[in-house]
């Protein structure tokens, strides 16, 4: 019988393993990796042969990992991180290196930062590819699993391997349609108003950024939406209000009127967050510097 060579487990194979583990599906893993389903199936067959374990078994419409596959998650991620670290000290020229980043971010930060960053990079001749996923109220596993390489969020996750830097702050405002009436003029009026609320897929809501007030007094939302871009269509022509940062006026809520909150509430800070594996990578350093430059101009 042919002896199996463990050196068949190169970085692409290990990355495919982690992607299948996260997606529980060959087809979804193929979509994320940008390859065909047959290529992922071939890689999975190689992994099964080398590791001597089925790794995944069919369960309904998806795949269920075996105990062996689950136990391999962290060791495989450490191997990939080590391989990535070999390139940290490489000569770096953004003009000659293709860069791809996946970024967890909600509507505001995505629209304020990345269209400009992308346009400038392309004008300079930088080969840059960007992929975005909604951050919601993010947990550290998004970064630890390498599903994204950067987050922009007002609610950064904690962890000894998670790095963060504050980019900018913005006060909270009431967004409304002035043609339909005045915004709330007191805490009592605010609590009694009809609110639009963004609620993320994990069930948590965007109101988590509102600190120092008793939110239990606020009337339950009249409309619940999955993302911020949907807010104007509901607020326009109604007495609904939405509570969001003032910078939303330069992004998803540009068409709405806004007014200060009728009570004291601390401003919201937006943080840039990354995993320690990316801390010294020159391409990641380039990206973080570009994000900081644009964020600084937003505050000026």
Short mmCIF file of N, CA and C in Angstrom, two decimals, residues 138-284:
data_model
loop_
_atom_site.label_atom_id
_atom_site.label_comp_id
_atom_site.label_asym_id
_atom_site.label_seq_id
_atom_site.Cartn_x
_atom_site.Cartn_y
_atom_site.Cartn_z
N UNK A 138 -19.64 41.88 17.61
CA UNK A 138 -18.72 40.80 17.23
C UNK A 138 -18.06 40.10 18.42
N UNK A 139 -17.77 38.81 18.23
CA UNK A 139 -17.01 38.05 19.20
C UNK A 139 -15.60 37.81 18.68
N UNK A 140 -14.67 37.42 19.55
CA UNK A 140 -13.28 37.24 19.13
C UNK A 140 -13.06 36.09 18.15
N UNK A 141 -13.99 35.13 18.10
CA UNK A 141 -13.77 33.97 17.23
C UNK A 141 -13.75 34.34 15.75
N UNK A 142 -14.40 35.45 15.38
CA UNK A 142 -14.33 35.89 13.98
C UNK A 142 -12.89 36.13 13.57
N UNK A 143 -12.10 36.70 14.47
CA UNK A 143 -10.69 36.97 14.19
C UNK A 143 -9.84 35.73 14.43
N UNK A 144 -10.11 35.01 15.49
CA UNK A 144 -9.29 33.83 15.82
C UNK A 144 -9.38 32.77 14.74
N UNK A 145 -10.55 32.65 14.13
CA UNK A 145 -10.72 31.65 13.07
C UNK A 145 -10.24 32.15 11.72
N UNK A 146 -9.81 33.40 11.66
CA UNK A 146 -9.33 34.03 10.43
C UNK A 146 -10.45 34.20 9.40
N UNK A 147 -11.70 34.22 9.85
CA UNK A 147 -12.81 34.53 8.92
C UNK A 147 -12.73 35.97 8.46
N UNK A 148 -12.16 36.82 9.31
CA UNK A 148 -11.86 38.18 8.90
C UNK A 148 -10.50 38.55 9.49
N UNK A 149 -9.87 39.55 8.90
CA UNK A 149 -8.55 39.98 9.36
C UNK A 149 -8.62 41.34 10.07
N UNK A 150 -9.78 41.99 10.02
CA UNK A 150 -9.94 43.29 10.65
C UNK A 150 -11.40 43.50 11.00
N UNK A 151 -11.63 44.19 12.11
CA UNK A 151 -12.98 44.61 12.50
C UNK A 151 -12.97 46.11 12.74
N UNK A 152 -14.09 46.75 12.42
CA UNK A 152 -14.35 48.11 12.86
C UNK A 152 -15.68 48.06 13.61
N UNK A 153 -15.66 48.39 14.90
CA UNK A 153 -16.84 48.20 15.73
C UNK A 153 -16.81 49.11 16.95
N UNK A 154 -17.99 49.52 17.44
CA UNK A 154 -18.04 50.26 18.70
C UNK A 154 -17.97 49.34 19.92
N UNK A 155 -18.07 48.04 19.70
CA UNK A 155 -18.10 47.06 20.80
C UNK A 155 -17.02 46.00 20.56
N UNK A 156 -15.74 46.37 20.76
CA UNK A 156 -14.65 45.45 20.44
C UNK A 156 -14.62 44.25 21.39
N UNK A 157 -14.38 43.05 20.86
CA UNK A 157 -14.25 41.88 21.73
C UNK A 157 -12.93 41.92 22.50
N UNK A 158 -12.91 41.22 23.63
CA UNK A 158 -11.71 41.17 24.48
C UNK A 158 -10.97 39.86 24.28
N UNK A 159 -9.71 39.86 24.65
CA UNK A 159 -8.90 38.64 24.63
C UNK A 159 -7.43 39.00 24.61
N UNK A 160 -6.57 38.17 25.22
CA UNK A 160 -5.14 38.46 25.23
C UNK A 160 -4.51 38.47 23.85
N UNK A 161 -5.17 37.83 22.88
CA UNK A 161 -4.66 37.77 21.51
C UNK A 161 -5.36 38.76 20.58
N UNK A 162 -6.21 39.62 21.14
CA UNK A 162 -6.99 40.58 20.36
C UNK A 162 -6.45 41.98 20.62
N UNK A 163 -6.07 42.68 19.53
CA UNK A 163 -5.54 44.03 19.63
C UNK A 163 -6.61 45.02 19.16
N UNK A 164 -6.59 46.23 19.72
CA UNK A 164 -7.57 47.24 19.32
C UNK A 164 -6.96 48.63 19.38
N UNK A 165 -7.53 49.53 18.58
CA UNK A 165 -7.14 50.94 18.60
C UNK A 165 -8.36 51.79 18.28
N UNK A 166 -8.58 52.81 19.09
CA UNK A 166 -9.73 53.69 18.85
C UNK A 166 -9.45 54.56 17.63
N UNK A 167 -10.43 54.63 16.74
CA UNK A 167 -10.29 55.41 15.51
C UNK A 167 -10.92 56.80 15.63
N UNK A 168 -12.17 56.85 16.12
CA UNK A 168 -12.86 58.13 16.26
C UNK A 168 -14.05 57.96 17.19
N UNK A 169 -14.60 59.10 17.62
CA UNK A 169 -15.80 59.12 18.46
C UNK A 169 -16.85 60.01 17.83
N UNK A 170 -18.10 59.71 18.13
CA UNK A 170 -19.20 60.48 17.56
C UNK A 170 -20.37 60.48 18.54
N UNK A 171 -21.01 61.64 18.76
CA UNK A 171 -22.16 61.68 19.67
C UNK A 171 -23.37 60.98 19.06
N UNK A 172 -24.24 60.50 19.91
CA UNK A 172 -25.50 59.92 19.45
C UNK A 172 -26.50 61.03 19.15
N UNK A 173 -27.29 60.82 18.11
CA UNK A 173 -28.29 61.80 17.68
C UNK A 173 -29.63 61.09 17.43
N UNK A 174 -30.69 61.89 17.39
CA UNK A 174 -32.01 61.40 16.99
C UNK A 174 -32.18 61.70 15.50
N UNK A 175 -32.42 60.68 14.69
CA UNK A 175 -32.70 60.85 13.26
C UNK A 175 -34.21 60.75 13.04
N UNK A 176 -34.75 61.69 12.25
CA UNK A 176 -36.20 61.78 12.09
C UNK A 176 -36.52 62.49 10.78
N UNK A 177 -37.80 62.62 10.48
CA UNK A 177 -38.27 63.37 9.33
C UNK A 177 -38.91 64.64 9.84
N UNK A 178 -38.21 65.78 9.67
CA UNK A 178 -38.69 67.05 10.21
C UNK A 178 -40.03 67.46 9.60
N UNK A 179 -40.33 66.98 8.41
CA UNK A 179 -41.61 67.32 7.78
C UNK A 179 -42.79 66.71 8.52
N UNK A 180 -42.52 65.71 9.35
CA UNK A 180 -43.59 65.02 10.07
C UNK A 180 -43.71 65.47 11.52
N UNK A 181 -42.84 66.37 11.98
CA UNK A 181 -42.94 66.86 13.35
C UNK A 181 -41.57 67.04 13.99
N UNK A 182 -41.59 67.53 15.22
CA UNK A 182 -40.37 67.79 15.96
C UNK A 182 -39.82 66.50 16.59
N UNK A 183 -38.50 66.44 16.80
CA UNK A 183 -37.93 65.29 17.52
C UNK A 183 -38.28 65.38 19.00
N UNK A 184 -38.09 64.33 19.77
CA UNK A 184 -38.39 64.37 21.21
C UNK A 184 -37.62 65.49 21.90
N UNK A 185 -38.29 66.18 22.86
CA UNK A 185 -37.67 67.30 23.57
C UNK A 185 -37.37 66.98 25.02
N UNK A 186 -37.63 65.76 25.45
CA UNK A 186 -37.34 65.35 26.83
C UNK A 186 -37.12 63.84 26.86
N UNK A 187 -36.58 63.37 27.97
CA UNK A 187 -36.40 61.93 28.15
C UNK A 187 -37.74 61.21 28.06
N UNK A 188 -38.78 61.80 28.64
CA UNK A 188 -40.10 61.17 28.63
C UNK A 188 -40.65 61.05 27.21
N UNK A 189 -40.50 62.13 26.43
CA UNK A 189 -40.97 62.08 25.04
C UNK A 189 -40.15 61.07 24.23
N UNK A 190 -38.86 61.02 24.50
CA UNK A 190 -38.00 60.06 23.79
C UNK A 190 -38.45 58.63 24.09
N UNK A 191 -38.69 58.33 25.35
CA UNK A 191 -39.08 56.97 25.74
C UNK A 191 -40.42 56.58 25.13
N UNK A 192 -41.31 57.55 24.94
CA UNK A 192 -42.66 57.26 24.43
C UNK A 192 -42.73 57.25 22.90
N UNK A 193 -41.66 57.65 22.23
CA UNK A 193 -41.68 57.75 20.76
C UNK A 193 -41.69 56.37 20.11
N UNK A 194 -42.05 56.37 18.80
CA UNK A 194 -41.98 55.14 18.01
C UNK A 194 -40.56 55.01 17.45
N UNK A 195 -39.87 53.95 17.83
CA UNK A 195 -38.46 53.78 17.49
C UNK A 195 -38.26 52.75 16.39
N UNK A 196 -37.25 53.01 15.56
CA UNK A 196 -36.71 52.01 14.64
C UNK A 196 -35.45 51.47 15.27
N UNK A 197 -35.28 50.16 15.26
CA UNK A 197 -34.12 49.54 15.89
C UNK A 197 -33.47 48.53 14.94
N UNK A 198 -32.15 48.57 14.87
CA UNK A 198 -31.41 47.55 14.13
C UNK A 198 -31.09 46.40 15.06
N UNK A 199 -31.46 45.21 14.65
CA UNK A 199 -31.18 44.01 15.44
C UNK A 199 -30.35 43.06 14.58
N UNK A 200 -29.26 42.57 15.15
CA UNK A 200 -28.32 41.73 14.41
C UNK A 200 -28.76 40.26 14.43
N UNK A 201 -28.17 39.42 13.57
CA UNK A 201 -28.60 38.02 13.49
C UNK A 201 -28.49 37.24 14.80
N UNK A 202 -27.58 37.65 15.70
CA UNK A 202 -27.44 36.94 16.97
C UNK A 202 -28.46 37.38 18.01
N UNK A 203 -29.38 38.30 17.63
CA UNK A 203 -30.44 38.74 18.53
C UNK A 203 -30.11 40.01 19.30
N UNK A 204 -28.86 40.42 19.31
CA UNK A 204 -28.51 41.65 20.01
C UNK A 204 -28.80 42.86 19.13
N UNK A 205 -28.96 44.03 19.77
CA UNK A 205 -29.38 45.19 18.98
C UNK A 205 -28.37 46.32 19.07
N UNK A 206 -28.52 47.26 18.13
CA UNK A 206 -27.57 48.36 18.02
C UNK A 206 -27.66 49.32 19.19
N UNK A 207 -28.73 49.23 19.97
CA UNK A 207 -28.87 50.11 21.12
C UNK A 207 -27.85 49.80 22.22
N UNK A 208 -27.08 48.72 22.03
CA UNK A 208 -26.06 48.37 23.02
C UNK A 208 -25.00 49.46 23.18
N UNK A 209 -24.87 50.34 22.18
CA UNK A 209 -23.87 51.41 22.27
C UNK A 209 -24.35 52.57 23.15
N UNK A 210 -25.62 52.58 23.54
CA UNK A 210 -26.14 53.66 24.36
C UNK A 210 -25.86 53.35 25.83
N UNK A 211 -24.92 54.08 26.40
CA UNK A 211 -24.47 53.81 27.76
C UNK A 211 -25.01 54.85 28.73
N UNK A 212 -25.16 54.43 29.99
CA UNK A 212 -25.48 55.37 31.06
C UNK A 212 -26.93 55.79 31.15
N UNK A 213 -27.84 55.11 30.46
CA UNK A 213 -29.27 55.42 30.56
C UNK A 213 -30.04 54.13 30.84
N UNK A 214 -31.21 54.27 31.45
CA UNK A 214 -32.05 53.12 31.77
C UNK A 214 -32.89 52.78 30.54
N UNK A 215 -32.40 51.85 29.74
CA UNK A 215 -33.08 51.53 28.48
C UNK A 215 -34.39 50.79 28.69
N UNK A 216 -34.60 50.26 29.89
CA UNK A 216 -35.86 49.55 30.15
C UNK A 216 -37.07 50.49 30.08
N UNK A 217 -36.82 51.81 30.21
CA UNK A 217 -37.92 52.77 30.14
C UNK A 217 -38.31 53.12 28.70
N UNK A 218 -37.46 52.78 27.75
CA UNK A 218 -37.71 53.13 26.36
C UNK A 218 -38.74 52.17 25.76
N UNK A 219 -39.69 52.71 25.07
CA UNK A 219 -40.74 51.91 24.45
C UNK A 219 -40.14 50.88 23.49
N UNK A 220 -40.64 49.64 23.49
CA UNK A 220 -40.14 48.64 22.54
C UNK A 220 -40.22 49.15 21.11
N UNK A 221 -39.29 48.74 20.25
CA UNK A 221 -39.26 49.28 18.89
C UNK A 221 -40.52 48.95 18.10
N UNK A 222 -40.94 49.92 17.29
CA UNK A 222 -42.08 49.72 16.40
C UNK A 222 -41.66 48.95 15.15
N UNK A 223 -40.42 49.20 14.69
CA UNK A 223 -39.89 48.53 13.50
C UNK A 223 -38.50 47.99 13.85
N UNK A 224 -38.24 46.73 13.53
CA UNK A 224 -36.92 46.11 13.74
C UNK A 224 -36.34 45.77 12.37
N UNK A 225 -35.11 46.21 12.13
CA UNK A 225 -34.48 46.04 10.82
C UNK A 225 -33.16 45.30 10.96
N UNK A 226 -32.69 44.66 9.86
CA UNK A 226 -31.45 43.89 9.94
C UNK A 226 -30.19 44.72 9.71
N UNK A 227 -30.33 45.94 9.13
CA UNK A 227 -29.13 46.75 8.89
C UNK A 227 -29.54 48.22 8.79
N UNK A 228 -28.54 49.11 8.92
CA UNK A 228 -28.78 50.55 9.01
C UNK A 228 -29.26 51.16 7.71
N UNK A 229 -28.85 50.61 6.58
CA UNK A 229 -29.25 51.18 5.30
C UNK A 229 -30.76 51.16 5.08
N UNK A 230 -31.46 50.31 5.82
CA UNK A 230 -32.92 50.20 5.65
C UNK A 230 -33.69 51.26 6.44
N UNK A 231 -33.02 52.00 7.33
CA UNK A 231 -33.71 52.93 8.22
C UNK A 231 -34.42 54.06 7.47
N UNK A 232 -33.75 54.77 6.53
CA UNK A 232 -34.42 55.93 5.91
C UNK A 232 -35.76 55.63 5.27
N UNK A 233 -35.90 54.50 4.64
CA UNK A 233 -37.16 54.17 3.96
C UNK A 233 -38.33 54.11 4.93
N UNK A 234 -38.06 53.76 6.20
CA UNK A 234 -39.13 53.68 7.19
C UNK A 234 -39.35 55.00 7.91
N UNK A 235 -38.28 55.75 8.13
CA UNK A 235 -38.41 57.02 8.86
C UNK A 235 -39.03 58.10 7.99
N UNK A 236 -38.63 58.16 6.71
CA UNK A 236 -39.19 59.17 5.80
C UNK A 236 -40.72 59.04 5.72
N UNK A 237 -41.40 60.17 5.92
CA UNK A 237 -42.85 60.18 5.82
C UNK A 237 -43.57 59.64 7.04
N UNK A 238 -42.84 59.45 8.15
CA UNK A 238 -43.44 58.92 9.37
C UNK A 238 -42.92 59.69 10.58
N UNK A 239 -43.45 59.36 11.75
CA UNK A 239 -42.96 59.95 13.01
C UNK A 239 -41.97 59.03 13.72
N UNK A 240 -41.54 58.00 13.04
CA UNK A 240 -40.54 57.10 13.62
C UNK A 240 -39.23 57.85 13.84
N UNK A 241 -38.49 57.43 14.87
CA UNK A 241 -37.17 57.99 15.11
C UNK A 241 -36.15 56.86 15.22
N UNK A 242 -34.89 57.20 14.94
CA UNK A 242 -33.79 56.25 15.07
C UNK A 242 -32.67 56.94 15.83
N UNK A 243 -32.03 56.23 16.73
CA UNK A 243 -30.93 56.79 17.51
C UNK A 243 -29.62 56.20 16.99
N UNK A 244 -28.78 57.06 16.42
CA UNK A 244 -27.53 56.60 15.82
C UNK A 244 -26.48 57.69 15.97
N UNK A 245 -25.24 57.37 15.63
CA UNK A 245 -24.16 58.34 15.77
C UNK A 245 -24.30 59.45 14.74
N UNK A 246 -23.77 60.64 15.10
CA UNK A 246 -23.86 61.80 14.22
C UNK A 246 -23.21 61.52 12.87
N UNK A 247 -22.18 60.66 12.84
CA UNK A 247 -21.51 60.35 11.58
C UNK A 247 -22.41 59.62 10.59
N UNK A 248 -23.52 59.05 11.09
CA UNK A 248 -24.47 58.41 10.17
C UNK A 248 -25.00 59.41 9.14
N UNK A 249 -24.96 60.71 9.48
CA UNK A 249 -25.42 61.74 8.55
C UNK A 249 -24.53 61.80 7.32
N UNK A 250 -23.30 61.30 7.44
CA UNK A 250 -22.38 61.27 6.30
C UNK A 250 -22.37 59.89 5.64
N UNK A 251 -23.25 59.01 6.08
CA UNK A 251 -23.30 57.66 5.55
C UNK A 251 -24.72 57.21 5.27
N UNK A 252 -25.17 56.11 5.89
CA UNK A 252 -26.46 55.52 5.55
C UNK A 252 -27.68 56.40 5.81
N UNK A 253 -27.58 57.37 6.74
CA UNK A 253 -28.75 58.17 7.10
C UNK A 253 -28.65 59.60 6.57
N UNK A 254 -27.95 59.79 5.47
CA UNK A 254 -27.70 61.13 4.92
C UNK A 254 -28.99 61.86 4.55
N UNK A 255 -30.05 61.15 4.22
CA UNK A 255 -31.28 61.79 3.75
C UNK A 255 -32.22 62.19 4.88
N UNK A 256 -31.87 61.86 6.13
CA UNK A 256 -32.75 62.16 7.26
C UNK A 256 -32.31 63.42 7.99
N UNK A 257 -33.24 64.02 8.73
CA UNK A 257 -32.92 65.12 9.63
C UNK A 257 -32.39 64.53 10.94
N UNK A 258 -31.61 65.33 11.67
CA UNK A 258 -31.10 64.83 12.94
C UNK A 258 -31.08 65.95 13.97
N UNK A 259 -31.16 65.56 15.24
CA UNK A 259 -31.18 66.50 16.35
C UNK A 259 -30.47 65.85 17.54
N UNK A 260 -29.94 66.67 18.46
CA UNK A 260 -29.28 66.09 19.64
C UNK A 260 -30.26 65.29 20.49
N UNK A 261 -29.75 64.32 21.21
CA UNK A 261 -30.57 63.62 22.18
C UNK A 261 -31.05 64.60 23.25
N UNK A 262 -32.26 64.44 23.75
CA UNK A 262 -32.77 65.36 24.78
C UNK A 262 -32.34 64.95 26.19
N UNK A 263 -31.22 64.26 26.31
CA UNK A 263 -30.69 63.82 27.61
C UNK A 263 -29.20 63.54 27.43
N UNK A 264 -28.49 63.41 28.52
CA UNK A 264 -27.05 63.18 28.47
C UNK A 264 -26.75 61.71 28.16
N UNK A 265 -25.81 61.52 27.22
CA UNK A 265 -25.39 60.17 26.86
C UNK A 265 -23.98 60.27 26.28
N UNK A 266 -23.04 59.41 26.72
CA UNK A 266 -21.66 59.51 26.24
C UNK A 266 -21.58 59.26 24.73
N UNK A 267 -20.59 59.87 24.07
CA UNK A 267 -20.38 59.59 22.63
C UNK A 267 -19.96 58.15 22.42
N UNK A 268 -20.09 57.69 21.19
CA UNK A 268 -19.74 56.32 20.82
C UNK A 268 -18.38 56.33 20.13
N UNK A 269 -17.48 55.46 20.58
CA UNK A 269 -16.17 55.32 19.95
C UNK A 269 -16.18 54.12 19.01
N UNK A 270 -15.49 54.25 17.89
CA UNK A 270 -15.33 53.16 16.93
C UNK A 270 -13.88 52.67 17.01
N UNK A 271 -13.71 51.37 17.14
CA UNK A 271 -12.39 50.77 17.30
C UNK A 271 -12.04 49.93 16.08
N UNK A 272 -10.75 49.92 15.77
CA UNK A 272 -10.19 48.99 14.79
C UNK A 272 -9.61 47.83 15.59
N UNK A 273 -9.95 46.59 15.21
CA UNK A 273 -9.59 45.41 16.00
C UNK A 273 -8.97 44.36 15.09
N UNK A 274 -7.91 43.71 15.57
CA UNK A 274 -7.27 42.66 14.79
C UNK A 274 -6.66 41.61 15.70
N UNK A 275 -6.30 40.48 15.12
CA UNK A 275 -5.70 39.39 15.88
C UNK A 275 -4.18 39.54 15.92
N UNK A 276 -3.56 38.98 16.94
CA UNK A 276 -2.11 39.12 17.09
C UNK A 276 -1.34 38.52 15.91
N UNK A 277 -1.94 37.55 15.20
CA UNK A 277 -1.24 36.97 14.04
C UNK A 277 -0.98 38.01 12.96
N UNK A 278 -1.80 39.07 12.94
CA UNK A 278 -1.66 40.10 11.90
C UNK A 278 -0.85 41.30 12.36
N UNK A 279 -0.43 41.31 13.63
CA UNK A 279 0.15 42.52 14.21
C UNK A 279 1.36 43.01 13.43
N UNK A 280 2.22 42.10 12.96
CA UNK A 280 3.46 42.50 12.30
C UNK A 280 3.47 42.26 10.80
N UNK A 281 2.37 41.78 10.26
CA UNK A 281 2.32 41.53 8.82
C UNK A 281 2.37 42.86 8.07
N UNK A 282 3.30 43.04 7.14
CA UNK A 282 3.44 44.35 6.48
C UNK A 282 2.22 44.77 5.68
N UNK A 283 1.53 43.82 5.05
CA UNK A 283 0.32 44.18 4.30
C UNK A 283 -0.77 44.66 5.27
N UNK A 284 -0.89 43.99 6.40
CA UNK A 284 -1.88 44.39 7.39
C UNK A 284 -1.53 45.74 8.00
#
